[in-house]
mmCIF file of C-alpha atoms (C1' of nucleotides) and ligand atoms in Angstrom:
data_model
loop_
_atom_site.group_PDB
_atom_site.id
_atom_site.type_symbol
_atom_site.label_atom_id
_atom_site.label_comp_id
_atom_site.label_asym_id
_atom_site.label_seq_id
_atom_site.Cartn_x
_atom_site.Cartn_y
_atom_site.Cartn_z
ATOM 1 C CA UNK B 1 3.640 -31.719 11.797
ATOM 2 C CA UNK B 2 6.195 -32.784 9.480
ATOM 3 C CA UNK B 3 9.462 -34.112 10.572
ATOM 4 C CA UNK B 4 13.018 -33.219 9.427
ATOM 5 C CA UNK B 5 13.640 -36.473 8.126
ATOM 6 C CA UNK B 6 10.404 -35.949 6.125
ATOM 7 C CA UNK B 7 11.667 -32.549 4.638
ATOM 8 C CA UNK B 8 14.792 -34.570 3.819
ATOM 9 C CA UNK B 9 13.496 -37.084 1.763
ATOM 10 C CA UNK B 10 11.220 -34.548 -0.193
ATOM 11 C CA UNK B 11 13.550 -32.444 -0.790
ATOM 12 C CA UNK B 12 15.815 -35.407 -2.196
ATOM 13 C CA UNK B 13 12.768 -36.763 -4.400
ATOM 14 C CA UNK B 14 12.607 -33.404 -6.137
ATOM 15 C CA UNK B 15 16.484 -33.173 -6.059
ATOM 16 C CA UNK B 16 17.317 -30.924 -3.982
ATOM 17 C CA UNK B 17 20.042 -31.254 -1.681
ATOM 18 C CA UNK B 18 18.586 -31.542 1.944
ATOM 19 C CA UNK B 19 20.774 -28.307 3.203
ATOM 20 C CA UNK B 20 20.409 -26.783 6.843
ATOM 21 C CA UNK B 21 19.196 -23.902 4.922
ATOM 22 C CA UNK B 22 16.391 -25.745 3.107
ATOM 23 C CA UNK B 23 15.685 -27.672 6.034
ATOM 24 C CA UNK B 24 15.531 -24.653 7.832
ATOM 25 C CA UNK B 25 13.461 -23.438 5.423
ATOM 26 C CA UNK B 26 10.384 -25.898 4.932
ATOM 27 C CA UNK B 27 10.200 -26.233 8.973
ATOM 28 C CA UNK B 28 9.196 -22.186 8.903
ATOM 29 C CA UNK B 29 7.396 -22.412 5.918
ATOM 30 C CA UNK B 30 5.465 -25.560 5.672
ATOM 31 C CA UNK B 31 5.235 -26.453 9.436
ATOM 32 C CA UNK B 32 1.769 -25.016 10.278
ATOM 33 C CA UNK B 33 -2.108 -25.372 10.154
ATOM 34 C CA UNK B 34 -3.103 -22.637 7.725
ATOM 35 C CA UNK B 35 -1.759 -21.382 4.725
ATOM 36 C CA UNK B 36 1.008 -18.688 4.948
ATOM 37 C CA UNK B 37 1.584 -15.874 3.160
ATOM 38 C CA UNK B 38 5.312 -14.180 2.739
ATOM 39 C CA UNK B 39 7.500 -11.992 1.141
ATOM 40 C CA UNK B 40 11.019 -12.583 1.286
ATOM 41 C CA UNK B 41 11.610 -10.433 3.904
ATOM 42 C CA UNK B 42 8.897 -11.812 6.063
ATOM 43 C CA UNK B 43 10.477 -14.996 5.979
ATOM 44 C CA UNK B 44 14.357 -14.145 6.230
ATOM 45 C CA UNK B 45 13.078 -12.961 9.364
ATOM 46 C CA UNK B 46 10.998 -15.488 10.641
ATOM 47 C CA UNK B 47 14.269 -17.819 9.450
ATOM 48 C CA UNK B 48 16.415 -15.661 11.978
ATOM 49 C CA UNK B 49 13.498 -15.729 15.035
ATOM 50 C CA UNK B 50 12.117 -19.269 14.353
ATOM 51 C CA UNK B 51 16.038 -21.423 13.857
ATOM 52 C CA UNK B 52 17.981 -19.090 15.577
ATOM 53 C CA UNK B 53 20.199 -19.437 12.719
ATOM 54 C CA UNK B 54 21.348 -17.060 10.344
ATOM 55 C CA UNK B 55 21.509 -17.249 6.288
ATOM 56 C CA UNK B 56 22.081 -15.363 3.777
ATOM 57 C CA UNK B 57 19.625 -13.569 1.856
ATOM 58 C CA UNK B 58 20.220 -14.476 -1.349
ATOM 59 C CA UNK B 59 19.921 -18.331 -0.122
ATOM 60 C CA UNK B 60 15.950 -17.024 0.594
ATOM 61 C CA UNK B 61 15.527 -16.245 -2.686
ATOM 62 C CA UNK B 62 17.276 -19.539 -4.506
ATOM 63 C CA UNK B 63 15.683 -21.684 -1.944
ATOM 64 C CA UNK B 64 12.214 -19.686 -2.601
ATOM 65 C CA UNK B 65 12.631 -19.805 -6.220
ATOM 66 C CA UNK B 66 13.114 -23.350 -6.448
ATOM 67 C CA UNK B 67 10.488 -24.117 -4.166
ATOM 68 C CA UNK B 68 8.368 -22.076 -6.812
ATOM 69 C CA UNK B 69 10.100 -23.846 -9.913
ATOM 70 C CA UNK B 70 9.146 -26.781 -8.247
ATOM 71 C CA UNK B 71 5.317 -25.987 -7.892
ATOM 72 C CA UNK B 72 5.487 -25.804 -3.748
ATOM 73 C CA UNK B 73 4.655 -21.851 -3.472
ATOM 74 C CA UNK B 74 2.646 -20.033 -5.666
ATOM 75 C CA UNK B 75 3.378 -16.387 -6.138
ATOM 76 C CA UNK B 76 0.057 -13.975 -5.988
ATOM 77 C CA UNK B 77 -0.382 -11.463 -8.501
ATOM 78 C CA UNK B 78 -0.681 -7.968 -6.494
ATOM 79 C CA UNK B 79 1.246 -4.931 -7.253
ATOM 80 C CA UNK B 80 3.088 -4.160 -4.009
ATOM 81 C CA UNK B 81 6.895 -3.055 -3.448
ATOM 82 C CA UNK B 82 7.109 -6.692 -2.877
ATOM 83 C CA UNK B 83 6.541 -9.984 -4.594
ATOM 84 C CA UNK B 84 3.939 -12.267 -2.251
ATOM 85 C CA UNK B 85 4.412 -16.005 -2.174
ATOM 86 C CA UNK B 86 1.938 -18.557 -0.904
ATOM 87 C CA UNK B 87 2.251 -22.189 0.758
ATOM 88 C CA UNK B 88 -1.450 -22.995 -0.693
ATOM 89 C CA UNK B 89 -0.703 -23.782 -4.234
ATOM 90 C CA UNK B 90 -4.420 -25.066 -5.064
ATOM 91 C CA UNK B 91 -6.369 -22.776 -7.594
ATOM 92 C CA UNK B 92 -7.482 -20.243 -5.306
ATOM 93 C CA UNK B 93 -8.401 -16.465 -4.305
ATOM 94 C CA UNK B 94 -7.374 -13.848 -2.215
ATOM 95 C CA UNK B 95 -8.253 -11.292 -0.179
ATOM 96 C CA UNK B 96 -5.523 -8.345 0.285
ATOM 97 C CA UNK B 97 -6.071 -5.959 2.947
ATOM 98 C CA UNK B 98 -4.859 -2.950 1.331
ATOM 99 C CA UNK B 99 -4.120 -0.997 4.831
ATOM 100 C CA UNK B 100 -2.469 -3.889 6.256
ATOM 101 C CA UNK B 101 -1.493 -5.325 3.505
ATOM 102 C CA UNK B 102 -1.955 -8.888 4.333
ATOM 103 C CA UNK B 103 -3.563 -11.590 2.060
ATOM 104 C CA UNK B 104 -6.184 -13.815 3.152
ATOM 105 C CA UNK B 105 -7.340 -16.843 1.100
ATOM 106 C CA UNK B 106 -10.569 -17.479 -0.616
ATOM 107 C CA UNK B 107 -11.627 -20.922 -0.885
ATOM 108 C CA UNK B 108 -12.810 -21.185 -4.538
ATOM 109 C CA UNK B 109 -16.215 -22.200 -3.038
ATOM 110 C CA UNK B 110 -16.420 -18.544 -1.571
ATOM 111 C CA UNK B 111 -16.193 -17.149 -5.037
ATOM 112 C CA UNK B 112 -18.061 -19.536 -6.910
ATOM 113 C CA UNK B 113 -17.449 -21.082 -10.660
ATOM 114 C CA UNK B 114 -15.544 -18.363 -13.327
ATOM 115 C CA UNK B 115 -16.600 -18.955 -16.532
ATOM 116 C CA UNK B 116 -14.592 -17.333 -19.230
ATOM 117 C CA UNK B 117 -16.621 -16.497 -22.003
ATOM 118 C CA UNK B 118 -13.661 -14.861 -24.670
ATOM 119 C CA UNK B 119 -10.837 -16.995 -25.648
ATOM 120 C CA UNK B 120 -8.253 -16.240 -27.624
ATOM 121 C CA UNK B 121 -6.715 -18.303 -30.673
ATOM 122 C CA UNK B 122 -3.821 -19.582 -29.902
ATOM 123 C CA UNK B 123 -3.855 -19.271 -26.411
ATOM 124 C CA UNK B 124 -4.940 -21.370 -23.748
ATOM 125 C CA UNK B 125 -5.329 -20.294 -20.155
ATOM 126 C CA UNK B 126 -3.088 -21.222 -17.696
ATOM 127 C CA UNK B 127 -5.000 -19.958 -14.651
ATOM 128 C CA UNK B 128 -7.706 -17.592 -13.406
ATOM 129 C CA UNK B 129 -7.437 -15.776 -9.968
ATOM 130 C CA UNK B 130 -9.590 -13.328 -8.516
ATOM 131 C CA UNK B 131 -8.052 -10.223 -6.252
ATOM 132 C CA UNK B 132 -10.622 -9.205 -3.468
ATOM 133 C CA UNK B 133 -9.215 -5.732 -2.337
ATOM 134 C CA UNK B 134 -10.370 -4.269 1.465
ATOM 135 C CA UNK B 135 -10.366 -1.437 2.841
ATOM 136 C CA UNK B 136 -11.916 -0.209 6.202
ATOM 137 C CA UNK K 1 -10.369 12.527 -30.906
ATOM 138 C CA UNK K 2 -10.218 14.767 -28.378
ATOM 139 C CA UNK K 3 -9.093 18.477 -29.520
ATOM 140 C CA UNK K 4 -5.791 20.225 -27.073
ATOM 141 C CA UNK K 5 -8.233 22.391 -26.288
ATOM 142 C CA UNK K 6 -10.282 19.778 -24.278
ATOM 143 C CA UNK K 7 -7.728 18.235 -22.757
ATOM 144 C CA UNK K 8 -6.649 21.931 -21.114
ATOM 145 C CA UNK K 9 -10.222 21.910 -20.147
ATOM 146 C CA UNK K 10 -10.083 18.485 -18.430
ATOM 147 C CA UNK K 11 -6.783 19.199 -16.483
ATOM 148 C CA UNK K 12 -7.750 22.829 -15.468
ATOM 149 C CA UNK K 13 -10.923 21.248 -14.288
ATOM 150 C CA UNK K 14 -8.730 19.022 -12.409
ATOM 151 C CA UNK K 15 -6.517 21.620 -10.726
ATOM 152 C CA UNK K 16 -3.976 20.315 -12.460
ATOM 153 C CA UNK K 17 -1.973 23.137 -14.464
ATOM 154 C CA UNK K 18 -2.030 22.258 -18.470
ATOM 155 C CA UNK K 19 1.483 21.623 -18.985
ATOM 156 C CA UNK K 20 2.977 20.712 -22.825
ATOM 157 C CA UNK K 21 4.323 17.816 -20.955
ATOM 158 C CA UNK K 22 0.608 16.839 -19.292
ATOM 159 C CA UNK K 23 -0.957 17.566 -22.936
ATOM 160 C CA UNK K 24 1.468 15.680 -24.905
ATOM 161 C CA UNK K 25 0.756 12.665 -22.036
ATOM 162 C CA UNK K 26 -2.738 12.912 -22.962
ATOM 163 C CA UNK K 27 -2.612 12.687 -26.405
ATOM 164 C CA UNK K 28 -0.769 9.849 -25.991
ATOM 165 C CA UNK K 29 -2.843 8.167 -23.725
ATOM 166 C CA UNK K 30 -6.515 9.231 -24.072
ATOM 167 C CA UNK K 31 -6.807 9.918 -28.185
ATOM 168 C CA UNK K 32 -7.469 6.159 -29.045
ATOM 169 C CA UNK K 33 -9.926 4.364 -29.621
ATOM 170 C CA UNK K 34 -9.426 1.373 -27.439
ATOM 171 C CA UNK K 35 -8.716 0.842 -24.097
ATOM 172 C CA UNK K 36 -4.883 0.951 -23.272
ATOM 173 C CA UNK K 37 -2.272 -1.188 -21.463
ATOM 174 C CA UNK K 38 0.800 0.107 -20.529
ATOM 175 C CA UNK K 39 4.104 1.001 -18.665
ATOM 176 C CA UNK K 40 5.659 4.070 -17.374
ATOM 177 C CA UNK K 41 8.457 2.628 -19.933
ATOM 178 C CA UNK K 42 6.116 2.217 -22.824
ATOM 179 C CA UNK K 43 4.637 5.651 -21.935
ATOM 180 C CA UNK K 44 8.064 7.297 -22.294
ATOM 181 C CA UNK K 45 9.228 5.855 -25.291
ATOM 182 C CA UNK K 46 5.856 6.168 -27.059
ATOM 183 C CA UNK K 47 5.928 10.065 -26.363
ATOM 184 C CA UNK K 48 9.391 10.374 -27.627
ATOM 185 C CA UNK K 49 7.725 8.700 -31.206
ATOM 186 C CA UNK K 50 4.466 10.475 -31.127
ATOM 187 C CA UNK K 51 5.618 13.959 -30.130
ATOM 188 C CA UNK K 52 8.664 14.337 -30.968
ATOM 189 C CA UNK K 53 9.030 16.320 -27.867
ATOM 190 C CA UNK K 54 11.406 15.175 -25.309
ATOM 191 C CA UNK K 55 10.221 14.578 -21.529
ATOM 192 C CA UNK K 56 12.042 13.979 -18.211
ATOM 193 C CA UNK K 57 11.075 10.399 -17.060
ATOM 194 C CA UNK K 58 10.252 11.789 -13.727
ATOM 195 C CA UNK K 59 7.494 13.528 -15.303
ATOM 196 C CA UNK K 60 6.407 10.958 -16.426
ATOM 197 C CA UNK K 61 6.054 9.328 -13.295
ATOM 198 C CA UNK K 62 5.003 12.195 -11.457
ATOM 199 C CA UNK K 63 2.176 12.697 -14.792
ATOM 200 C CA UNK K 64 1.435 8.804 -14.206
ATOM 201 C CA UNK K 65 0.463 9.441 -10.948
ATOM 202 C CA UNK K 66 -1.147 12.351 -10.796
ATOM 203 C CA UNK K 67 -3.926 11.344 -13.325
ATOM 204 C CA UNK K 68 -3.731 7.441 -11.004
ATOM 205 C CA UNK K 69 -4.790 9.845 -8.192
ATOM 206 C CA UNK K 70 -7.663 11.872 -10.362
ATOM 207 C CA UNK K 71 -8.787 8.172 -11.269
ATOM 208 C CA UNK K 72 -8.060 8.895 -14.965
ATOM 209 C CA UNK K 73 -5.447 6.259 -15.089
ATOM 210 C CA UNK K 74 -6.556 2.167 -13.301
ATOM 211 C CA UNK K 75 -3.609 -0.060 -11.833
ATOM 212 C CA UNK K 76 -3.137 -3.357 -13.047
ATOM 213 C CA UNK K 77 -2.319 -5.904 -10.298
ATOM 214 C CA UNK K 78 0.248 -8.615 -12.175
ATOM 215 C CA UNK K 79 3.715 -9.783 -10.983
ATOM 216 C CA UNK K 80 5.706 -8.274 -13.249
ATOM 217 C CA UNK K 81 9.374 -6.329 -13.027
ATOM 218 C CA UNK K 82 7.278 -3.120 -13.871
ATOM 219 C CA UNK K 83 3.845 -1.354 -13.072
ATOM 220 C CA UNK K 84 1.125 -1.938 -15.402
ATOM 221 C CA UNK K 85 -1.785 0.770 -15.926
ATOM 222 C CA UNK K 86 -4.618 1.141 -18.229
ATOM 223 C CA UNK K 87 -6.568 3.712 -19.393
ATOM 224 C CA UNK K 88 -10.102 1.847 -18.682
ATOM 225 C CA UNK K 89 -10.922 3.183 -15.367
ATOM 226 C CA UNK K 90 -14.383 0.744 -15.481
ATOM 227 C CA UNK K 91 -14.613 -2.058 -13.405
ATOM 228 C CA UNK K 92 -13.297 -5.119 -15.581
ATOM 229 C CA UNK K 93 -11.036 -7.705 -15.790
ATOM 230 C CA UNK K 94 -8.135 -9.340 -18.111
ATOM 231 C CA UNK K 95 -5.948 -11.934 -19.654
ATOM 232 C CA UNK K 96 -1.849 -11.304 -19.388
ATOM 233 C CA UNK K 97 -0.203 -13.337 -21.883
ATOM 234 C CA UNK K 98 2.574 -14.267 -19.641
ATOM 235 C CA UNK K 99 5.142 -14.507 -23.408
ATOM 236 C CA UNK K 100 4.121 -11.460 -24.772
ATOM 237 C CA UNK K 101 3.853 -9.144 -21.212
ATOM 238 C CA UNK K 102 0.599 -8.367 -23.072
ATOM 239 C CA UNK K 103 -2.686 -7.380 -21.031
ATOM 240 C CA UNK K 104 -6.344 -8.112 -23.042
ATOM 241 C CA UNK K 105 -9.639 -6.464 -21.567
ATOM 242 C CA UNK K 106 -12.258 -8.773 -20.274
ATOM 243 C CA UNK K 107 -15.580 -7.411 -20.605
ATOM 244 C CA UNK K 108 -17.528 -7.814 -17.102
ATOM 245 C CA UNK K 109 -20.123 -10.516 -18.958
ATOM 246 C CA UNK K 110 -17.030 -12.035 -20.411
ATOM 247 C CA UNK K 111 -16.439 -13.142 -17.185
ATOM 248 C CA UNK K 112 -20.138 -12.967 -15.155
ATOM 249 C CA UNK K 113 -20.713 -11.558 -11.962
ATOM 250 C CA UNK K 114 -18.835 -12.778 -8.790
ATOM 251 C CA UNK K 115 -20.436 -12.877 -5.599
ATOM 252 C CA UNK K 116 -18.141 -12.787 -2.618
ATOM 253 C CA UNK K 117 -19.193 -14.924 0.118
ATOM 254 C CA UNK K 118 -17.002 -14.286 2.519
ATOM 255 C CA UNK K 119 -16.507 -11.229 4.262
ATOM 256 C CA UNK K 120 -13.964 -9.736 6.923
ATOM 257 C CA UNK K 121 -15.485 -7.786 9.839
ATOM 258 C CA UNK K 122 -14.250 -4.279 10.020
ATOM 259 C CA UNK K 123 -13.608 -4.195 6.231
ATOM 260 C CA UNK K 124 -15.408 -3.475 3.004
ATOM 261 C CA UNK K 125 -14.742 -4.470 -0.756
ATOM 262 C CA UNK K 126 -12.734 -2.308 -2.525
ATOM 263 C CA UNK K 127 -12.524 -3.966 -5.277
ATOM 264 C CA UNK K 128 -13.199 -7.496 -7.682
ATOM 265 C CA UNK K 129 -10.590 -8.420 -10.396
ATOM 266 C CA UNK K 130 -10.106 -11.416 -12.370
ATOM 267 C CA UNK K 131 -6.761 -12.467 -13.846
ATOM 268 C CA UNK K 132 -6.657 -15.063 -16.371
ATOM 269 C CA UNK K 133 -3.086 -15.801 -17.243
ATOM 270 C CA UNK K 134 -2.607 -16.871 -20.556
ATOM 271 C CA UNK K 135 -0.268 -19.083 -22.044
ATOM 272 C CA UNK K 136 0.735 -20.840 -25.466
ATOM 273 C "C1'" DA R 1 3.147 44.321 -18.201
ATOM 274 C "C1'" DA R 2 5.677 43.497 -13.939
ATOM 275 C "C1'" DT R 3 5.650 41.067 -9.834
ATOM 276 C "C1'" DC R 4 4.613 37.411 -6.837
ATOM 277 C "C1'" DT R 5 3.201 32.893 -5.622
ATOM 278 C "C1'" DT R 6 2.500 28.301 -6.407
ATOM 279 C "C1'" DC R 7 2.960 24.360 -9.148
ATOM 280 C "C1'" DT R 8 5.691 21.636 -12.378
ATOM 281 C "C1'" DT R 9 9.657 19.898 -14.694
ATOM 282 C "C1'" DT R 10 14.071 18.247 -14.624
ATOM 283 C "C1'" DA R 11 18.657 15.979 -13.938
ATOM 284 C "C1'" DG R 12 20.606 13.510 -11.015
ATOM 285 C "C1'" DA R 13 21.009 11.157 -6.576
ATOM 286 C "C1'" DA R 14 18.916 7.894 -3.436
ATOM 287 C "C1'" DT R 15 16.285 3.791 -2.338
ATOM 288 C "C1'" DA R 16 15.043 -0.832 -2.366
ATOM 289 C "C1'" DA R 17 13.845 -5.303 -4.324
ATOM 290 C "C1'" DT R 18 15.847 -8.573 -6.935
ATOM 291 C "C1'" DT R 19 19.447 -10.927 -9.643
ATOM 292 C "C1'" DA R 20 24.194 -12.005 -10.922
ATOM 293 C "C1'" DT R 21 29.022 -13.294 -9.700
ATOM 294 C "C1'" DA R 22 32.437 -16.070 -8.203
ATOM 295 C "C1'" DA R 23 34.795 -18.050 -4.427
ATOM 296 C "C1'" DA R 24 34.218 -21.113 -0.359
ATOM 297 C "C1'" DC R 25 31.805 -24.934 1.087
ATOM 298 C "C1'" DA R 26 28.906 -29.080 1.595
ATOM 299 C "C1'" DA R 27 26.599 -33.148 -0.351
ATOM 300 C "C1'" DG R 28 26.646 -37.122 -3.107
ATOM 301 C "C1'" DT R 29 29.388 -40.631 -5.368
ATOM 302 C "C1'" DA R 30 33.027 -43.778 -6.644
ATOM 303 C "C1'" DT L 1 39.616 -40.558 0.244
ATOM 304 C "C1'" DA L 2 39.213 -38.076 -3.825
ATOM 305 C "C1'" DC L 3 36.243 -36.202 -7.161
ATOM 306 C "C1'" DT L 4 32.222 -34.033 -8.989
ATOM 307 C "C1'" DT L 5 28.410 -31.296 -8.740
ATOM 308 C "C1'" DG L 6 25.194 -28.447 -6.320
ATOM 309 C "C1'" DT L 7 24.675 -24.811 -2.757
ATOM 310 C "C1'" DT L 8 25.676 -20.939 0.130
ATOM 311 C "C1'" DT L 9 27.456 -16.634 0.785
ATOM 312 C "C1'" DA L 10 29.092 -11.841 0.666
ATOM 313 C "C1'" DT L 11 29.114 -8.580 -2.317
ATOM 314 C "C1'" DA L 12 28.401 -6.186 -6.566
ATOM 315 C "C1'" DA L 13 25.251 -5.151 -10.290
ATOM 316 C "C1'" DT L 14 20.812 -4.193 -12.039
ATOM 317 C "C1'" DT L 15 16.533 -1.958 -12.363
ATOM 318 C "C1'" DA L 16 12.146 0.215 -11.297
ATOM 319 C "C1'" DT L 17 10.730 3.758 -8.660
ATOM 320 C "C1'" DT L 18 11.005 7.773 -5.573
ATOM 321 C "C1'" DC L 19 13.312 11.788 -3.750
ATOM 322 C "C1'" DT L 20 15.668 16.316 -3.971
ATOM 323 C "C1'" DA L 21 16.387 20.766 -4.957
ATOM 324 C "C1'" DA L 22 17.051 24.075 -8.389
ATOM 325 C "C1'" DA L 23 15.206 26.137 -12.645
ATOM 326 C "C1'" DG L 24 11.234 27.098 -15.202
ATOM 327 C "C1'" DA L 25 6.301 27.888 -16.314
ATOM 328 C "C1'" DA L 26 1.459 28.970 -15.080
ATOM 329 C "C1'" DG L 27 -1.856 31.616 -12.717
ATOM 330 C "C1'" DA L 28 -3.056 35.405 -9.833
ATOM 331 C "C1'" DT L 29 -2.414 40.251 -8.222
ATOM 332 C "C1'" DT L 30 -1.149 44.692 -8.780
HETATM 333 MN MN1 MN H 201 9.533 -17.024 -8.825
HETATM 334 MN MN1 MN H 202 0.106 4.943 -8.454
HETATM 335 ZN ZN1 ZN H 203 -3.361 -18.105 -0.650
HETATM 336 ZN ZN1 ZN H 204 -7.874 -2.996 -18.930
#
DNA sequence: AATCTTCTTTAGAATAATTATAAACAAGTA
DNA sequence: TACTTGTTTATAATTATTCTAAAGAAGATT
């Protein structure tokens, strides 16, 4: 449980301007136990249900992509109409339930150690994800 | 190099009619030597080049598809603006250079198996892909 | 070959996620 | 307070993809 004030300060230390909207925001997104999983629409929604306050779309997206800019949502490479986003930015996997199209995280111990035996010249890797597709 | 003539083969055999559009696609596509990366937009443009023929870009979508569904054409999961497909329909894994938009193969003992060690009840693995993101 | 049926192509419209614009507004600062 | 800069917002623009429906081509039937 993170308080308001909390939010406020971090957002200031990475300056951001503590907004209702951001506030708003980091309570939905960052408030919980486990990990969570979004598109934007999932959480313009949630926004709405959760605050009882309204915003604007394209505030989702800034506030999302400077979250991301600012390395506290990770987006997951699947090809979907939509782009996922993710409040665990560790290295880790996924999961993604084709049929319900949810992810689920992997812990990296659930995978086990990637080794990458090809390289590149001239190119260093940035990082290495593995995409765990169900179905029933 | 694969002769018209077998590619009519290989779409009749598919009950899917051998269109100068669907042959021209395969030429494109299938008459090379190494594995290929690509986008409905690289697709169009490179049949305009090789061919010489012009093609709706719905048919190219609808082409793109079609063979997707035969399992003649694999999607590439990546965050990108645009849908990535290859023409290795094998099991295997890649790099994306994030600067050049570029895909690499990844040979399966590039890489080493991955044992899963989790598992969701009610659901099976589809799939196991690696993405190594590349960068300068 | 002529006819008939079914599949395919096509141009263009529709859809939907995302990004850009620019004016109103709020936060930080002096 | 006044000023500056960052943010929100409605709305328009952009872009990849899908849909539509009419025209055309392929295959089957006579
Ligand atoms: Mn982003
Ligand atoms: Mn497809
Ligand atoms: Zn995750
Ligand atoms: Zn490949």
């Amino acid at each position: 449980m993170t308080s308001k004030q909390e939010f406020i300060e971090k957002l200031r230390n990475s300056s951001l301007r503590p907004t209702k909207q951001r506030i708003n925001i980091c309570e939905v997104l960052f408030n919980r136990d486990k990990t969570f999983h979004f598109t934007i629409s999932d959480l313009f929604n949630l926004i709405k249900d959760k605050t009882g306050e309204k915003i604007s779309l394209a505030t989702v997206y800034n506030t999302v992509h400077a979250f991301h800019k600012k390395g506290y949502l990770k987006e997951i490479p699947i090809n979907s109409n939509q782009t996922y986003f993710d409040t665990n930015v560790t290295d880790h996997h996924h999961f993604f339930d084709v049929k319900e199209e949810k992810l689920i995280d992997l812990k990296n111990e659930d995978v086990g150690p990637i080794e990458i035996q090809k390289s590149i010249p001239g190119k260093k890797i940035k990082s290495v994800e593995v995409l765990v597709k169900l179905e029933d």
